[in-house]
Coordinates of C-alpha atoms and ligand atoms in Angstrom, one line a residue:
X1 CA -11.9 20.4 -23.6
X2 CA -9.4 18.7 -21.4
X3 CA -8.2 20.3 -18.3
X4 CA -4.4 21.0 -18.9
X5 CA -2.0 20.3 -15.9
X6 CA 1.1 21.5 -15.6
X7 CA 3.9 19.5 -16.1
X8 CA 5.9 18.3 -13.2
X9 CA 10.0 18.8 -12.8
X10 CA 10.7 15.1 -14.4
X11 CA 8.2 15.8 -17.3
X12 CA 9.8 18.7 -18.0
X13 CA 13.5 16.9 -18.2
X14 CA 11.9 14.6 -20.3
X15 CA 9.8 17.0 -22.9
X16 CA 13.2 18.9 -22.9
X17 CA 15.5 15.6 -23.9
X18 CA 13.1 14.6 -26.4
X19 CA 12.9 17.9 -28.1
X20 CA 16.6 18.1 -28.3
X21 CA 16.8 15.1 -29.7
X22 CA 18.8 13.4 -26.7
X23 CA 17.0 10.5 -26.7
X24 CA 14.5 9.1 -29.3
X25 CA 12.0 7.5 -26.9
X26 CA 12.4 7.3 -23.2
X27 CA 13.3 3.9 -21.1
X28 CA 12.7 3.9 -17.4
X29 CA 12.5 1.2 -15.1
X30 CA 11.0 0.2 -11.6
X31 CA 13.8 -1.5 -9.3
X32 CA 12.7 -3.2 -6.7
X33 CA 14.5 -5.3 -4.3
X34 CA 12.9 -8.5 -3.7
X35 CA 13.0 -8.2 -0.1
X36 CA 9.1 -7.6 1.1
X37 CA 6.1 -6.7 -0.4
X38 CA 5.1 -3.3 -2.1
X39 CA 3.6 -0.7 -0.3
X40 CA 1.9 2.6 -1.5
X41 CA 5.2 4.4 -1.8
X42 CA 6.4 1.6 -4.2
X43 CA 2.9 2.5 -6.0
X44 CA 4.3 6.1 -6.3
X45 CA 7.5 5.3 -8.0
X46 CA 5.3 2.7 -10.4
X47 CA 2.5 5.2 -11.2
X48 CA 5.6 7.5 -11.8
X49 CA 7.8 5.5 -13.9
X50 CA 5.2 3.8 -15.8
X51 CA 3.2 6.6 -16.0
X52 CA 6.1 8.6 -18.0
X53 CA 6.5 6.0 -20.1
X54 CA 2.6 5.9 -21.3
X55 CA 2.5 9.6 -21.4
X56 CA 5.8 9.9 -23.9
X57 CA 5.3 6.7 -25.9
X58 CA 8.6 4.9 -24.1
X59 CA 8.4 1.8 -22.1
X60 CA 9.6 0.8 -18.6
X61 CA 11.6 -2.6 -17.3
X62 CA 10.7 -4.2 -14.3
X63 CA 14.3 -4.8 -13.2
X64 CA 14.7 -6.8 -9.4
X65 CA 17.8 -5.3 -7.8
X66 CA 18.7 -9.2 -6.3
X67 CA 22.5 -8.5 -5.6
X68 CA 21.5 -9.3 -1.9
X69 CA 21.3 -12.7 -1.6
X70 CA 20.2 -13.3 1.9
X71 CA 17.2 -11.2 2.4
X72 CA 15.5 -12.1 -1.2
X73 CA 13.0 -14.8 -1.5
X74 CA 11.1 -15.8 -4.8
X75 CA 7.5 -15.3 -3.0
X76 CA 8.2 -11.5 -3.0
X77 CA 9.2 -11.6 -6.5
X78 CA 5.7 -12.9 -7.2
X79 CA 4.2 -10.8 -5.0
X80 CA 5.7 -7.8 -7.0
X81 CA 4.7 -8.9 -10.3
X82 CA 1.0 -9.5 -9.1
X83 CA 1.0 -5.8 -7.4
X84 CA 2.1 -3.9 -10.5
X85 CA -0.2 -5.9 -12.7
X86 CA -3.4 -5.0 -10.4
X87 CA -2.3 -1.5 -10.4
X88 CA -2.6 -1.7 -14.1
X89 CA 0.8 -1.7 -15.3
X90 CA 2.9 -3.8 -18.0
X91 CA 6.3 -3.9 -18.0
X92 CA 8.5 -4.2 -21.6
X93 CA 10.8 -6.9 -20.0
X94 CA 11.0 -8.4 -17.0
X95 CA 14.9 -8.2 -15.9
X96 CA 16.9 -9.1 -12.1
X97 CA 20.5 -7.5 -11.4
X98 CA 21.4 -11.2 -11.3
X99 CA 21.3 -12.0 -14.9
X100 CA 23.8 -9.1 -15.3
X101 CA 26.5 -10.8 -12.5
X102 CA 28.9 -11.9 -15.1
X103 CA 28.7 -8.2 -17.0
X104 CA 28.9 -6.6 -13.8
X105 CA 31.7 -8.5 -13.0
X106 CA 33.9 -8.1 -16.2
X107 CA 33.1 -4.1 -15.6
X108 CA 34.6 -4.6 -12.0
X109 CA 37.7 -6.1 -14.3
X110 CA 37.7 -3.4 -16.2
X111 CA 38.3 -1.0 -13.6
X112 CA 41.0 -3.1 -12.1
X113 CA 42.7 -3.0 -15.5
X114 CA 42.1 0.5 -15.8
X115 CA 43.9 1.1 -12.1
X116 CA 40.5 2.3 -11.0
X117 CA 39.9 -0.4 -8.2
X118 CA 41.8 -2.4 -6.0
X119 CA 41.8 -5.8 -3.8
X120 CA 41.5 -4.6 0.3
X121 CA 42.4 -6.8 3.0
X122 CA 41.1 -4.6 5.5
X123 CA 38.4 -5.3 7.9
X124 CA 35.5 -3.0 7.8
X125 CA 36.2 -1.0 10.9
X126 CA 39.9 0.3 9.4
X127 CA 37.8 1.0 6.3
X128 CA 35.8 3.1 8.0
X129 CA 38.3 4.7 10.0
X130 CA 40.3 5.3 7.2
X131 CA 37.8 7.0 5.3
X132 CA 37.9 10.1 7.5
X133 CA 34.6 12.1 7.8
X134 CA 33.3 15.0 5.7
X135 CA 35.6 17.2 7.1
X136 CA 38.5 15.3 7.4
X137 CA 40.2 13.3 3.8
X138 CA 40.3 9.8 4.1
X139 CA 43.6 8.0 3.7
X140 CA 44.4 5.0 1.3
X141 CA 46.0 2.2 2.9
X142 CA 49.2 -0.5 1.4
X143 CA 46.4 -2.4 -0.4
X144 CA 45.6 0.3 -3.0
X145 CA 49.3 0.3 -3.9
X146 CA 48.5 -3.3 -5.4
X147 CA 49.6 -4.0 -8.9
X148 CA 46.9 -4.5 -11.8
X149 CA 48.5 -8.3 -12.0
X150 CA 48.0 -8.7 -8.2
X151 CA 44.6 -7.5 -8.4
X152 CA 43.5 -9.2 -11.1
X153 CA 44.6 -12.8 -9.3
X154 CA 43.2 -11.5 -6.0
X155 CA 39.7 -10.8 -7.5
X156 CA 39.6 -14.2 -9.3
X157 CA 40.6 -15.9 -6.0
X158 CA 37.5 -13.9 -4.5
X159 CA 35.1 -15.3 -7.1
X160 CA 36.8 -19.0 -7.0
X161 CA 35.5 -19.3 -3.4
X162 CA 39.0 -19.0 -2.2
X163 CA 38.3 -16.8 0.8
X164 CA 35.7 -16.6 3.5
X165 CA 33.0 -13.8 4.2
X166 CA 34.2 -10.6 4.5
X167 CA 38.0 -11.4 4.4
X168 CA 38.8 -9.5 1.2
X169 CA 36.8 -6.8 -0.6
X170 CA 37.1 -4.8 -4.1
X171 CA 37.1 -1.1 -4.1
X172 CA 36.9 1.4 -6.6
X173 CA 39.9 4.1 -6.5
X174 CA 38.0 7.1 -6.9
X175 CA 38.7 10.0 -4.5
X176 CA 39.8 9.8 -0.9
X177 CA 39.6 13.2 -0.3
X178 CA 36.1 14.0 -1.6
X179 CA 33.5 15.7 0.5
X180 CA 30.8 13.2 -0.7
X181 CA 31.7 10.0 1.5
X182 CA 30.3 7.8 -1.1
X183 CA 33.5 8.9 -3.6
X184 CA 36.0 7.7 -0.9
X185 CA 36.9 4.5 -2.4
X186 CA 33.4 2.9 -2.1
X187 CA 33.3 -0.9 -1.5
X188 CA 31.9 -2.6 -4.9
X189 CA 32.2 -5.9 -4.2
X190 CA 32.0 -8.3 -1.1
X191 CA 32.4 -12.0 -0.2
X192 CA 29.4 -13.7 0.8
X193 CA 28.7 -17.2 0.7
X194 CA 25.0 -17.5 0.1
X195 CA 22.9 -19.1 -1.7
X196 CA 20.9 -17.2 -4.1
X197 CA 17.4 -17.4 -5.0
X198 CA 18.4 -17.2 -8.4
X199 CA 21.8 -17.9 -9.2
X200 CA 22.0 -20.6 -6.5
X201 CA 25.3 -21.5 -5.4
X202 CA 27.2 -20.0 -8.5
X203 CA 28.6 -17.0 -6.9
X204 CA 30.1 -16.3 -3.5
X205 CA 30.9 -12.4 -4.3
X206 CA 28.0 -10.0 -4.9
X207 CA 28.2 -6.4 -6.4
X208 CA 27.3 -3.5 -4.2
X209 CA 23.9 -1.6 -4.8
X210 CA 26.3 1.3 -6.0
X211 CA 28.2 -0.9 -8.6
X212 CA 25.1 -2.9 -9.8
X213 CA 22.2 -0.1 -10.1
X214 CA 23.7 2.2 -12.7
X215 CA 25.3 -0.4 -14.6
X216 CA 22.0 -2.2 -14.8
X217 CA 20.5 0.9 -15.7
X218 CA 23.1 1.5 -18.3
X219 CA 23.0 -1.8 -19.9
X220 CA 19.2 -1.8 -20.2
X221 CA 20.1 2.1 -21.9
X222 CA 17.3 3.6 -19.4
X223 CA 17.3 6.8 -20.1
X224 CA 15.9 8.3 -17.1
X225 CA 16.2 6.8 -13.8
X226 CA 14.1 7.8 -11.2
X227 CA 15.0 7.1 -7.6
X228 CA 13.8 8.8 -4.4
X229 CA 15.8 11.9 -2.4
X230 CA 18.2 9.4 -0.5
X231 CA 20.3 8.9 -3.4
X232 CA 21.3 12.3 -4.4
X233 CA 24.8 11.8 -2.8
X234 CA 25.0 8.5 -5.1
X235 CA 24.7 9.9 -8.1
X236 CA 28.5 11.4 -8.4
X237 CA 29.5 7.7 -7.9
X238 CA 26.7 6.6 -10.1
X239 CA 28.0 9.0 -12.9
X240 CA 31.4 8.0 -12.0
X241 CA 31.3 4.4 -13.0
X242 CA 29.3 5.1 -16.4
X243 CA 32.6 7.6 -17.1
X244 CA 35.0 5.2 -16.6
X245 CA 33.2 2.3 -18.5
X246 CA 32.4 4.1 -21.1
X247 CA 28.9 2.6 -21.3
X248 CA 25.8 4.0 -21.9
X249 CA 25.2 7.5 -19.9
X250 CA 21.8 7.1 -18.1
X251 CA 21.0 9.5 -15.8
X252 CA 19.4 9.2 -12.2
X253 CA 16.6 12.1 -11.1
X254 CA 15.5 11.9 -7.6
X255 CA 11.9 12.8 -6.3
X256 CA 10.6 12.7 -2.6
X257 CA 9.4 9.5 -1.1
X258 CA 5.9 9.4 -0.2
X259 CA 5.4 9.4 3.7
X260 CA 2.0 8.8 5.0
X261 CA 0.4 9.8 8.6
X262 CA -0.5 6.8 10.7
X263 CA 1.8 4.2 9.1
X264 CA 5.3 3.1 8.3
X265 CA 6.7 2.8 4.9
X266 CA 9.7 1.0 5.1
X267 CA 10.0 -2.8 4.5
X268 CA 12.1 -3.2 7.3
X269 CA 9.2 -2.2 9.6
X270 CA 6.6 -4.2 8.1
X271 CA 8.4 -7.0 8.0
X272 CA 8.6 -6.6 11.7
X273 CA 5.1 -6.3 12.2
X274 CA 4.7 -9.6 10.2
X275 CA 7.4 -11.5 12.1
X276 CA 6.1 -10.5 15.5
X277 CA 2.6 -10.4 14.7
X278 CA 1.4 -7.1 15.2
X279 CA -0.4 -8.1 11.8
X280 CA -1.6 -11.5 10.3
X281 CA 0.4 -11.2 7.2
X282 CA 2.0 -8.7 4.6
X283 CA -1.3 -8.5 3.3
X284 CA -3.5 -7.8 6.4
X285 CA -5.8 -5.3 5.4
X286 CA -4.3 -2.9 7.7
X287 CA -1.0 -2.8 6.3
X288 CA 0.0 -0.2 4.0
X289 CA 1.4 -2.9 1.4
X290 CA -0.2 -2.9 -1.8
X291 CA -1.8 -6.5 -1.4
X292 CA -2.9 -5.3 2.4
X293 CA -4.9 -2.3 0.6
X294 CA -6.5 -4.6 -2.1
X295 CA -7.7 -7.1 0.4
X296 CA -9.5 -4.3 2.1
X297 CA -11.1 -3.2 -1.0
X298 CA -9.0 -0.4 -2.2
X299 CA -9.5 0.0 -6.3
X300 CA -6.2 0.3 -8.2
X301 CA -7.8 3.2 -9.8
X302 CA -8.3 5.0 -6.5
X303 CA -4.2 4.6 -5.7
X304 CA -3.8 5.6 -9.2
X305 CA -5.7 8.7 -8.3
X306 CA -4.1 9.0 -5.0
X307 CA -0.3 9.2 -6.3
X308 CA -1.6 11.8 -9.2
X309 CA -3.4 14.0 -6.5
X310 CA -0.2 13.9 -4.4
X311 CA 2.1 14.6 -7.4
X312 CA 6.1 14.4 -7.8
X313 CA 8.2 16.9 -5.7
X314 CA 11.6 17.7 -4.5
X315 CA 11.0 18.1 -0.7
X316 CA 9.9 15.6 1.7
X317 CA 6.5 15.8 3.3
X318 CA 3.7 14.2 4.9
X319 CA 0.5 13.0 2.9
X320 CA -2.5 12.7 5.0
X321 CA -3.9 9.4 5.1
X322 CA -7.5 10.9 4.8
X323 CA -6.4 11.8 1.2
X324 CA -5.8 8.2 0.4
X325 CA -9.1 7.3 1.9
X326 CA -10.9 10.0 0.2
X327 CA -9.8 8.6 -3.8
X328 CA -11.1 5.5 -2.2
X329 CA -14.3 6.5 -1.2
X330 CA -14.9 8.2 -4.6
X331 CA -14.5 5.4 -6.5
X332 CA -16.2 3.1 -4.5
X333 CA -19.1 5.5 -4.6
X334 CA -19.9 5.3 -8.0
X335 CA -19.8 1.4 -7.9
X336 CA -20.3 0.3 -4.7
X337 CA -23.5 -2.0 -4.2
X338 CA -26.1 -0.9 -1.5
X339 CA -26.7 -3.5 1.1
X340 CA -28.4 -3.3 4.6
X341 CA -26.7 -5.1 7.5
X342 CA -27.4 -4.6 11.2
X343 CA -24.3 -4.9 13.4
X344 CA -25.7 -5.1 16.6
X345 CA -29.8 -6.2 16.9
X346 CA -32.6 -4.7 18.4
X347 CA -35.9 -6.5 17.5
X348 CA -38.8 -5.0 16.4
X349 CA -42.3 -6.6 16.0
X350 CA -44.9 -4.4 13.7
X351 CA -47.6 -5.5 15.5
X352 CA -50.0 -4.4 12.6
X353 CA -48.0 -6.4 9.9
X354 CA -50.3 -9.2 9.0
X355 CA -48.7 -10.5 5.7
X356 CA -46.0 -13.0 5.7
X357 CA -43.6 -11.0 3.7
X358 CA -43.6 -8.0 1.2
X359 CA -40.7 -7.3 -1.1
X360 CA -39.8 -4.0 -1.3
X361 CA -37.7 -2.7 -4.3
X362 CA -34.4 -0.8 -3.6
X363 CA -31.8 0.4 -6.0
X364 CA -28.3 -1.0 -5.7
X365 CA -26.4 2.1 -6.4
X366 CA -28.6 5.2 -6.7
X367 CA -25.5 7.3 -7.9
X368 CA -25.4 5.0 -11.0
X369 CA -28.3 6.4 -13.4
X370 CA -28.6 2.9 -15.0
X371 CA -28.8 1.2 -11.6
X372 CA -30.2 -2.1 -10.9
X373 CA -32.8 -3.0 -8.1
X374 CA -33.3 -5.8 -5.5
X375 CA -35.7 -7.3 -4.1
X376 CA -35.7 -6.8 0.1
X377 CA -38.2 -9.0 2.2
X378 CA -40.1 -6.9 4.7
X379 CA -42.1 -8.9 7.5
X380 CA -43.2 -8.4 11.1
X381 CA -40.1 -9.2 12.9
X382 CA -37.1 -7.0 11.7
X383 CA -33.8 -5.8 13.2
X384 CA -32.7 -2.4 13.6
X385 CA -29.0 -1.0 15.1
X386 CA -29.4 -0.9 19.0
X387 CA -27.9 2.6 18.9
X388 CA -30.8 3.5 16.6
X389 CA -32.9 3.8 19.5
X390 CA -32.9 5.5 22.9
X391 CA -35.4 5.9 25.4
X392 CA -34.4 9.4 26.7
X393 CA -33.5 11.2 23.7
X394 CA -31.7 14.5 23.3
X395 CA -33.1 16.8 21.6
X396 CA -33.0 16.7 17.8
X397 CA -32.7 12.7 17.9
X398 CA -34.1 11.7 14.6
X399 CA -33.9 8.2 15.3
X400 CA -36.6 6.2 17.0
X401 CA -37.6 6.5 20.9
X402 CA -40.8 5.8 22.5
X403 CA -43.9 7.7 20.9
X404 CA -41.0 8.3 18.0
X405 CA -41.7 7.7 14.3
X406 CA -38.5 6.9 11.6
X407 CA -38.6 5.7 8.3
X408 CA -37.7 2.1 7.6
X409 CA -35.5 2.5 4.4
X410 CA -37.4 1.7 1.2
X411 CA -40.2 0.3 3.3
X412 CA -42.6 2.1 5.9
X413 CA -43.2 4.5 8.8
X414 CA -43.2 3.1 12.1
X415 CA -43.9 4.8 15.4
X416 CA -42.7 3.1 18.6
X417 CA -45.7 1.7 20.8
X418 CA -43.7 0.1 23.3
X419 CA -40.4 -1.2 24.9
X420 CA -39.8 -4.4 26.3
X421 CA -37.7 -5.2 29.0
X422 CA -36.1 -8.3 30.4
X423 CA -35.4 -8.8 34.0
X424 CA -32.1 -7.0 34.2
X425 CA -33.8 -4.1 32.7
X426 CA -32.2 -4.2 29.2
X427 CA -34.3 -3.3 26.3
X428 CA -35.0 -6.8 24.3
X429 CA -37.6 -5.7 21.7
X430 CA -39.5 -2.7 20.6
X431 CA -43.4 -3.1 19.7
X432 CA -44.1 -0.7 16.7
X433 CA -46.9 -0.1 14.4
X434 CA -46.3 1.0 10.5
X435 CA -48.4 2.8 8.6
X436 CA -49.5 1.5 5.6
X437 CA -49.7 4.3 3.3
X438 CA -46.5 5.4 3.9
X439 CA -44.6 2.9 1.5
X440 CA -41.6 4.6 0.1
X441 CA -42.2 5.8 -3.4
X442 CA -45.6 5.8 -3.0
X443 CA -46.0 7.8 0.5
X444 CA -49.6 9.4 1.0
X445 CA -49.6 9.3 4.5
X446 CA -48.8 13.2 4.6
X447 CA -46.5 12.3 7.6
X448 CA -43.1 13.4 7.8
X449 CA -40.1 12.1 9.2
X450 CA -36.4 12.8 9.8
X451 CA -34.4 9.8 10.7
X452 CA -34.2 6.8 8.1
X453 CA -33.0 3.5 9.5
X454 CA -31.9 0.4 7.9
X455 CA -33.1 -2.7 8.8
X456 CA -33.2 -6.4 7.8
X457 CA -35.9 -9.1 8.2
X458 CA -34.9 -11.4 11.0
X459 CA -36.6 -14.6 9.5
X460 CA -34.6 -13.8 6.0
X461 CA -31.5 -12.2 7.5
X462 CA -28.0 -14.4 6.7
X463 CA -25.0 -13.8 9.4
X464 CA -22.0 -12.8 8.6
X465 CA -18.3 -11.7 10.0
X466 CA -17.5 -8.2 9.8
X467 CA -13.9 -7.1 10.5
X468 CA -13.9 -3.2 11.7
X469 CA -10.1 -1.8 10.9
X470 CA -8.7 1.3 12.0
X471 CA -5.6 2.9 11.5
X472 CA -2.6 1.1 12.5
X473 CA -0.8 3.7 14.5
X474 CA -1.8 6.3 17.1
X475 CA 0.2 8.8 16.1
X476 CA 0.4 11.2 13.0
X477 CA 4.0 11.0 12.4
X478 CA 5.3 7.5 12.9
X479 CA 9.0 7.9 11.5
X480 CA 9.4 10.9 13.8
X481 CA 8.0 10.0 17.2
X482 CA 10.5 8.9 19.5
X483 CA 11.3 5.7 20.5
X484 CA 10.2 2.0 18.9
X485 CA 7.8 2.6 16.2
X486 CA 5.9 -0.1 18.1
X487 CA 4.9 1.4 20.9
X488 CA 2.5 3.4 18.7
X489 CA 0.6 0.5 17.7
X490 CA -3.0 1.3 17.6
X491 CA -4.6 -1.4 20.0
X492 CA -8.1 -0.8 18.6
X493 CA -6.9 -1.5 14.8
X494 CA -8.9 -4.4 14.5
X495 CA -12.5 -5.0 15.4
X496 CA -14.8 -8.6 15.0
X497 CA -17.9 -8.7 14.8
X498 CA -18.6 -12.3 14.4
X499 CA -22.4 -12.1 14.1
X500 CA -23.9 -9.4 12.3
X501 CA -27.2 -9.8 9.9
X502 CA -27.4 -8.9 6.6
X503 CA -30.2 -8.8 4.1
X504 CA -30.5 -12.0 1.6
X505 CA -28.8 -10.5 -1.3
X506 CA -25.6 -10.5 0.3
X507 CA -25.7 -14.4 0.5
X508 CA -25.3 -14.5 -3.2
X509 CA -22.0 -12.5 -4.0
X510 CA -18.6 -12.2 -5.7
X511 CA -15.3 -11.6 -4.9
X512 CA -15.0 -8.7 -6.8
X513 CA -18.0 -7.0 -5.4
X514 CA -18.0 -3.7 -3.1
X515 CA -20.8 -3.2 -1.1
X516 CA -22.0 0.1 0.8
X517 CA -23.6 -1.0 3.8
X518 CA -25.7 1.8 4.3
X519 CA -24.7 4.0 7.0
X520 CA -22.5 2.0 8.0
X521 CA -19.2 2.2 5.3
X522 CA -17.6 0.2 2.2
X523 CA -17.3 -3.1 2.5
X524 CA -15.7 -6.1 0.1
X525 CA -15.4 -9.7 0.9
X526 CA -12.2 -10.9 2.7
X527 CA -10.3 -13.7 1.0
X528 CA -10.7 -16.0 4.3
X529 CA -14.5 -16.2 3.4
X530 CA -15.9 -19.8 3.3
X531 CA -19.0 -21.5 2.0
X532 CA -20.4 -21.2 5.3
X533 CA -18.9 -18.2 6.9
X534 CA -18.7 -15.1 4.7
X535 CA -16.4 -12.5 6.2
X536 CA -16.5 -8.7 5.0
X537 CA -13.9 -6.2 5.4
X538 CA -14.5 -2.5 6.1
X539 CA -12.8 -1.0 3.4
X540 CA -13.2 3.1 4.6
X541 CA -16.4 4.4 6.5
X542 CA -18.7 6.5 4.9
X543 CA -16.9 9.8 6.0
X544 CA -14.0 10.6 7.9
X545 CA -15.0 10.1 11.2
X546 CA -11.6 10.7 12.3
X547 CA -11.5 14.6 11.3
X548 CA -14.8 14.5 13.1
X549 CA -12.9 12.9 16.4
X550 CA -10.2 15.5 16.0
X551 CA -12.5 18.6 16.1
X552 CA -14.4 17.0 18.7
X553 CA -10.9 16.6 21.1
X554 CA -10.0 20.5 20.6
Ligands
ATP1 P1 11.6 0.6 1.6 O1 13.1 1.3 2.0 O2 10.6 0.5 2.2 O3 12.4 -0.8 2.3 P2 13.4 0.6 -0.8 O4 13.5 1.8 -1.5 O5 14.4 -0.1 0.3 O6 12.0 0.7 0.2 P3 13.1 -0.9 -3.4 O7 12.7 -2.0 -3.5 O8 14.5 -0.8 -3.1 O9 12.4 -0.5 -1.7 O10 12.4 0.4 -3.8 C1 11.7 0.5 -5.5 C2 11.7 1.6 -5.9 O11 10.4 2.0 -5.2 C3 12.9 2.4 -5.5 O12 12.9 3.0 -6.9 C4 12.3 3.7 -4.7 O13 12.9 4.5 -4.6 C5 10.9 3.7 -4.3 N1 10.4 3.6 -3.4 C6 10.4 2.9 -2.2 N2 9.7 3.5 -1.1 C7 9.3 4.8 -1.8 C8 8.1 5.8 -1.4 N3 8.1 5.6 -0.1 N4 7.6 6.6 -2.0 C9 8.3 6.8 -3.6 N5 9.3 5.9 -3.9 C10 9.7 4.5 -3.2
MG2 MG1 16.3 -0.1 -1.1

């Protein structure tokens, strides 16, 4: 039997609406402004909107909210589409708010004709002053008394380019004494002589968000228009326009946006990180963008799982980045190919090993009951990690030390007989012997060792570059930290190891492959890899090293 999950509050609303026959089926929309790349917060909104439509047999439109010509670009439109598809969702229709410019203009004209909108010549300071404050009612200025004919004439002239930017605005005649500041004769059209990524120079007046969003929902017959909590104060105006224009009654519902530890979740801040080169690009693997996470090796299923786990709430909170990493690990543990890679090599010579090479059989993924196998070459000279050896080990040190024994993964138990040093007393090599009866899977030696090390055969190793990522910020709650958020950037968020030694199976890889480097973490291939230089991104560590770190310090 499948586990019954309790409904979230939006599902409750939808089930009630459907039961009461308010709608035959539901239509949701995802309405990004194409002014940046999508981040994990958007993923939450995408999973919610598309998820609801999937669950209730409805549909979801992708609508680009492109009413602001200055910040919007086609590059962003393309990236947004790619990200939604990668997440595993498909939209019923691809729409643009700019497709509705003519219709929205008509709506504005309707309001003017009803005496519900007027052209105001005041500058923005005066408009703000006249609006009053939440406790002081606003006052209308003389322009509010313009006749319908005069308003129609002026609005047409605005459209025709007669005026300069900001010279005039069109305002709704709503309620100057409303406790809701958004209702105090909000600006609904502004003049902006700017090129638009889709409509070019056709328009020099553009609708404001509040005048475009609800009406676009209505034009598309959106039944449940879901947005984040900061839009609660906009809802009254949303309903006012729909009511006054007597158009399809879409409804707005609000849920808490996703905030996550150790990162920022605002396109404006992310753009700053890119422009000021704190990261390399929007898809830098340290970015909380969907494209950054994809490049880092996070799976779409893991992101969906994460969005499902955090659920939908009506109150803001801060989600632990560790939860996302947990979801990423869970998915990768099932799918990643196990490989051995040595980051900081220490040479071992196995003095009693006389064969040129012995191929040992290792599982690609022991978590997979149908695992495939690969052959790994074992030879006289191998590398292990420098920090898998200590000359003077503390108690309970299960790795290698003089006279000590360890198992080499999938191969033999070895014993360290001699430490070779250079003139400066650096350890440069270990001379070891192997125990021929101790072969993994066929061990008759009777020797028990606690440590198992990863290793690579020097003669067969291939070189690669590895990029190790850590959290982008040093503090948990970046949004609430005092001062400029950029002061909290973690200076050690990227560590590059330009020459690591990998087992030869890693010479033949596909871009989609996911790896677990034994004892190191999960890795994927970076898109900057070339035929000569393969670059691995660390997707996530094996365990939450950070949690351990915090415990140690407290
Ligand atoms: P940002 O503040 O990051 O620029 P935005 O809200 O301006 O985001 P939009 O492109 O307008 O970005 O957002 C598209 C949709 O995604 C909206 O419905 C918005 O409410 C939702 N959304 C944006 N950020 C989050 C978030 N952190 N959590 C959940 N939903 C979000
Ligand atoms: Mg927005």
